[in-house]
Amino acid sequence: MMILGIETSCDETAAAVVEDGRKILSNMVASQISIHRKYGGVVPELASRKHVESIVPVINEALSKARITMDEIEGVAVTRGPGLVGSLLVGICVAKSIAYVKKIPLVAINHLEGHVLAAFLEKEIPSFPFVALVVSGGHTNLYYVSDFAALELMGQTRDDAAGEAFDKVAKLLHLGYPGGVIIDALSKEGNPNAINFPRAYMEKDTFDFSFSGLKTAVVNYVKQNPNIVEHPESHTISVADLTASFQEAVVDVLISKTIKAAEEKGVGQIVLAGGVASNSRLRARLKDVARDRGLKVYIPAPELCTDNAAMVAACGYYRLKRGFQSSFDLDAISRNRDFD
Ligand code: KG4
Ligand code: ZN
């Protein structure tokens, strides 16, 4: 079954064609980074306008790269949320139009479930049940996944998302936008043990996360040691040491809670997904720790971790196969907790 996936939840306009939820025929992403960079973050109104401009060309590119026509598409999957409502509505509107005109099924996708299903686009795929950690710019969610379309939320962040913490720390240090990928690269030259930043594990029995205390600790460190940014040559600890130490604190907590969740549920497999899952330190450390514990880890290729439409198309295939279909009164949902 040939599915067209559409993703416009934030600042990437994406369209993809995926066959039978497994085979990526095309996966196009038009990034808006250059538009939002000068503001240091995504400006919702600008994002929506750019989606309107880009969505049809991006879909056409996805079809031509897949060497198929719209007539061969058998279903349309679109991200319904969570995300920016104005941005989501652009994708939803186009998806509805295609489904209506071509008389093919429309299926709404939860962006976070889409991230998890990116793992099924790889050669080696997990089997149910498994534990999945979705770490993105807006979410840090830990799931117990028993089947397609059956995700149980075990824990989530109580304040900042992991990606948000990366972006805020990068902004504080004037490193540029978006911060995660910059901190990842810079930290390779730094010492992750240079500064012992706090790890918020919270109550013993919770799988929730908290990253605002860590962010504040970085802010305080920079306030107390202004030379690290202003006169780095006069400081014994470099900015790379600082970012590596911050990154290590994030990675430690993410890994520890994920392993604990897998052990509590008695599952042998872990899926890591979402934009922050493209972080090289997190990928390497999770693989190491999991190997030591006899757990198997599935992490999609970096380009399938950051926002894309192939994951949406894959998710759409499995949902359609299970009888989920959306009607034309489908609306956008901004917050994950408002999903049914
Ligand atoms: O999943 P995603 O592409 O979009 C959302 O759904 O939010 O995730 C974007 C987030 C951003 O916060 C970005 O800084 C972070 O993922 N990110 C990274 C890396 N690449 C992207 N964080 C750490 N290391 C990376 N290599
Ligand atoms: Zn995402």
XYZ file of C-alpha atoms and ligand atoms in Angstrom:
367
model
C 0.000 0.000 0.000
C 1.443 3.345 -1.118
C 1.059 6.097 1.499
C 1.769 9.802 1.144
C 2.916 11.280 4.466
C 2.651 14.989 5.253
C 4.345 16.695 8.208
C 4.081 20.423 9.045
C 3.945 20.483 12.853
C 6.804 22.923 13.411
C 9.433 24.399 11.111
C 9.954 21.642 8.553
C 7.668 21.224 5.553
C 7.917 17.523 4.778
C 6.336 14.990 2.420
C 7.235 11.355 1.801
C 6.054 8.301 -0.084
C 6.386 4.996 1.798
C 5.315 1.561 0.584
C 3.793 -0.899 3.068
C 5.102 1.079 6.046
C 8.643 -0.121 5.357
C 10.064 1.037 2.048
C 10.898 4.729 1.694
C 10.436 5.763 -1.935
C 11.026 9.433 -1.164
C 11.461 11.578 1.948
C 11.593 15.321 1.268
C 12.171 17.949 3.959
C 12.186 21.711 3.318
C 13.783 23.274 6.358
C 12.895 26.784 7.522
C 16.015 27.175 9.666
C 17.333 30.135 7.685
C 14.067 32.040 8.263
C 13.932 31.514 12.032
C 17.665 31.714 12.767
C 17.777 35.475 13.165
C 15.029 35.291 15.814
C 16.785 32.506 17.729
C 13.675 30.306 17.629
C 10.633 29.365 15.581
C 8.252 32.290 14.877
C 4.832 30.593 14.490
C 3.301 33.078 12.050
C 6.334 32.963 9.748
C 6.340 29.156 9.958
C 2.702 28.872 8.821
C 3.246 31.229 5.907
C 6.298 29.341 4.733
C 4.425 26.015 4.962
C 1.726 27.465 2.682
C 4.399 28.396 0.153
C 6.325 25.123 0.332
C 3.798 22.345 0.838
C 2.663 21.794 -2.763
C 6.197 21.928 -4.264
C 7.454 19.564 -1.544
C 4.646 17.055 -2.219
C 5.338 17.250 -5.948
C 9.024 16.615 -5.290
C 8.160 13.622 -3.100
C 6.005 12.144 -5.879
C 8.534 12.735 -8.621
C 11.428 11.376 -6.514
C 9.296 8.265 -5.858
C 8.578 8.098 -9.612
C 4.854 7.793 -9.085
C 1.803 9.942 -9.736
C -0.834 11.079 -7.285
C -3.194 8.484 -8.814
C -1.037 5.689 -7.410
C -1.259 6.972 -3.815
C -3.629 4.781 -1.782
C -3.801 6.742 1.474
C -2.785 10.094 2.993
C -1.314 10.331 6.488
C -0.927 13.734 8.109
C 0.385 14.982 11.441
C -2.511 16.235 13.555
C -0.374 17.372 16.504
C 1.144 18.110 18.897
C 2.644 21.214 17.324
C 1.918 24.750 16.188
C -1.754 24.927 15.219
C -1.237 27.333 12.300
C 1.483 25.094 10.879
C -0.434 21.853 11.440
C -3.508 23.253 9.686
C -1.571 23.779 6.454
C -0.674 20.078 6.235
C -4.133 18.947 7.364
C -5.864 21.150 4.797
C -3.756 19.837 1.930
C -4.107 16.216 3.109
C -7.891 16.545 3.263
C -8.001 18.048 -0.230
C -5.946 15.197 -1.691
C -7.997 12.519 0.100
C -11.261 14.126 -1.023
C -10.327 14.644 -4.662
C -8.628 11.246 -5.072
C -11.227 9.406 -2.939
C -8.575 7.739 -0.773
C -8.482 7.308 3.019
C -7.168 10.053 5.286
C -5.483 9.170 8.573
C -4.400 11.531 11.358
C -1.081 10.893 13.081
C 0.245 11.837 16.494
C 3.685 13.311 15.777
C 5.244 11.503 18.765
C 3.879 8.114 17.705
C 5.302 8.939 14.273
C 8.750 9.462 15.815
C 8.560 6.005 17.454
C 7.526 4.346 14.195
C 10.590 5.743 12.423
C 12.278 2.684 13.966
C 10.243 0.508 11.564
C 11.822 2.194 8.551
C 15.208 0.677 9.331
C 16.519 -2.686 8.169
C 16.458 -4.205 11.638
C 13.163 -3.530 13.371
C 12.011 -4.005 16.962
C 9.300 -6.455 17.965
C 6.573 -5.713 20.508
C 6.620 -4.966 23.358
C 9.376 -2.384 23.806
C 10.092 0.826 25.671
C 10.469 3.996 23.569
C 12.030 7.296 24.541
C 10.928 10.204 22.343
C 13.207 13.201 22.854
C 12.386 16.241 20.755
C 12.248 20.023 20.915
C 8.884 19.982 22.657
C 8.682 16.584 24.377
C 10.575 14.075 26.482
C 8.201 11.123 26.618
C 8.835 7.586 27.770
C 6.403 4.971 26.417
C 5.640 1.311 26.887
C 4.676 0.181 23.383
C 2.713 -3.079 23.202
C 1.597 -2.839 19.560
C 1.079 -0.416 16.698
C -1.226 2.372 17.905
C -0.861 1.127 21.493
C 1.471 3.445 23.381
C 1.259 3.829 27.147
C 2.869 7.006 28.488
C 5.113 6.048 31.420
C 6.714 9.427 32.039
C 7.331 12.852 30.566
C 9.091 16.096 31.335
C 7.580 18.298 34.013
C 9.178 21.431 32.585
C 11.629 21.818 29.676
C 11.959 19.155 26.997
C 15.454 17.754 26.425
C 15.778 19.469 23.020
C 14.510 22.720 24.483
C 17.260 22.558 27.124
C 19.873 22.075 24.373
C 18.459 25.028 22.432
C 18.291 27.318 25.489
C 21.838 26.529 26.614
C 23.130 27.147 23.076
C 21.325 30.490 23.027
C 22.763 31.446 26.431
C 26.256 30.727 25.134
C 25.576 32.560 21.824
C 26.380 29.402 19.884
C 23.671 29.816 17.253
C 20.423 28.154 16.220
C 19.260 25.425 16.366
C 21.309 24.566 19.426
C 21.195 20.778 19.705
C 23.275 19.950 16.689
C 25.808 22.716 17.490
C 26.267 21.523 21.097
C 26.621 17.950 19.842
C 29.482 18.924 17.493
C 31.234 21.292 19.914
C 31.055 18.840 22.812
C 33.189 16.335 20.926
C 36.153 18.595 21.760
C 35.165 18.994 25.413
C 35.543 17.076 28.671
C 32.152 15.720 29.810
C 33.426 15.505 33.390
C 34.757 19.081 33.594
C 31.751 20.395 35.536
C 29.508 18.229 37.679
C 26.075 19.596 36.750
C 23.021 18.337 38.674
C 21.086 15.284 37.467
C 17.393 15.480 38.356
C 16.235 11.911 38.995
C 13.378 13.033 41.277
C 11.214 10.594 43.254
C 12.360 6.976 43.145
C 9.252 5.605 41.458
C 8.748 8.223 38.750
C 9.664 8.081 35.093
C 9.128 11.827 34.723
C 11.969 14.138 33.745
C 12.976 17.686 34.663
C 15.585 19.745 32.852
C 14.904 23.296 34.074
C 17.171 22.892 37.134
C 20.040 21.821 34.901
C 19.436 24.778 32.607
C 19.479 27.114 35.650
C 22.709 25.511 36.852
C 24.302 26.318 33.485
C 22.981 29.910 33.675
C 24.443 30.284 37.188
C 27.753 28.782 36.162
C 28.090 31.287 33.325
C 27.118 34.162 35.645
C 29.772 33.112 38.160
C 32.362 32.508 35.458
C 31.680 35.198 32.825
C 35.154 34.766 31.353
C 34.160 31.412 29.913
C 32.150 33.269 27.266
C 33.796 36.712 27.253
C 37.485 35.735 27.531
C 37.668 31.998 26.914
C 41.485 32.125 26.538
C 41.791 33.210 30.203
C 39.586 30.395 31.484
C 40.766 26.903 32.270
C 37.425 25.368 31.346
C 36.411 25.844 27.714
C 32.941 26.366 26.266
C 33.308 22.865 24.804
C 33.941 21.502 28.327
C 30.843 23.336 29.527
C 28.576 22.035 26.744
C 30.023 18.518 27.024
C 29.318 18.545 30.778
C 25.785 19.820 30.215
C 25.168 17.229 27.494
C 26.490 14.478 29.766
C 24.027 15.440 32.498
C 21.103 15.260 30.019
C 22.314 11.954 28.585
C 22.839 10.377 32.027
C 19.259 11.063 33.112
C 17.694 10.019 29.793
C 19.593 6.732 29.746
C 19.092 5.881 33.386
C 15.298 6.366 33.240
C 14.944 4.514 29.954
C 16.906 1.485 31.160
C 14.941 1.495 34.410
C 11.666 1.596 32.448
C 12.722 -1.367 30.286
C 13.721 -3.347 33.357
C 10.524 -2.535 35.230
C 8.411 -3.628 32.251
C 10.602 -6.679 31.685
C 11.232 -5.884 28.026
C 14.485 -6.526 26.192
C 14.193 -3.786 23.573
C 14.486 -0.017 23.572
C 13.645 2.446 20.793
C 15.214 5.910 20.862
C 13.501 8.528 18.689
C 12.928 12.264 18.090
C 15.329 15.055 17.113
C 17.571 14.670 20.179
C 17.983 10.974 19.307
C 20.317 12.179 16.557
C 22.726 13.305 19.318
C 25.939 11.336 18.871
C 26.766 11.081 22.585
C 23.263 9.859 23.507
C 23.297 7.262 20.712
C 26.731 5.925 21.643
C 26.187 5.872 25.413
C 22.747 4.249 25.216
C 24.117 1.516 22.963
C 26.985 0.889 25.419
C 24.859 0.828 28.555
C 22.169 -1.324 26.924
C 24.734 -3.820 25.668
C 26.082 -4.194 29.211
C 22.546 -4.900 30.458
C 21.688 -7.317 27.670
C 19.135 -4.960 26.120
C 18.780 -4.331 22.387
C 18.586 -0.750 21.166
C 16.943 0.504 17.964
C 17.802 4.037 16.890
C 16.701 5.334 13.481
C 19.291 7.042 11.251
C 19.718 10.708 12.270
C 17.635 11.977 9.320
C 14.750 9.771 10.470
C 15.091 11.045 14.063
C 14.564 14.721 13.228
C 11.184 15.747 11.832
C 10.285 14.006 8.584
C 7.224 12.696 6.766
C 8.409 9.119 6.171
C 7.668 8.360 9.835
C 4.193 9.844 9.376
C 3.545 7.715 6.279
C 4.769 4.561 8.071
C 2.548 5.295 11.048
C -0.349 5.940 8.655
C 0.095 2.555 7.010
C -0.098 0.642 10.302
C -3.022 2.724 11.526
C -5.000 2.269 8.291
C -4.337 -1.475 8.433
C -5.881 -1.494 11.907
C -8.988 0.315 10.733
C -8.219 3.842 11.890
C -9.438 6.442 9.431
C -10.113 10.148 9.865
C -13.097 12.149 8.701
C -13.023 15.483 6.923
C -13.806 17.419 10.109
C -10.300 16.570 11.359
C -8.797 19.436 13.344
C -5.300 20.254 14.633
C -4.338 19.546 18.257
C -1.571 21.615 19.813
C -0.909 19.693 23.048
C -0.191 16.003 23.413
C -2.412 15.670 26.496
C -5.463 16.686 24.405
C -5.129 13.609 22.165
C -7.687 10.837 22.698
O 11.909 16.013 16.622
P 12.443 17.331 16.229
O 13.155 17.443 14.916
O 11.328 18.414 16.259
C 10.350 18.426 17.274
O 9.416 17.597 17.200
O 10.562 19.227 18.220
O 13.428 17.785 17.405
C 14.052 19.042 17.367
C 14.956 19.152 18.573
C 15.580 20.526 18.726
O 15.467 20.951 20.059
C 17.023 20.294 18.334
O 17.931 21.179 18.965
C 17.224 18.873 18.818
O 16.041 18.214 18.467
N 18.363 18.227 18.153
C 19.452 17.792 18.799
C 20.331 17.286 17.815
N 19.732 17.427 16.592
C 18.517 17.998 16.825
N 19.758 17.803 20.104
C 20.939 17.290 20.463
N 21.843 16.807 19.586
C 21.574 16.765 18.263
N 22.462 16.263 17.401
Zn 9.484 15.980 16.125
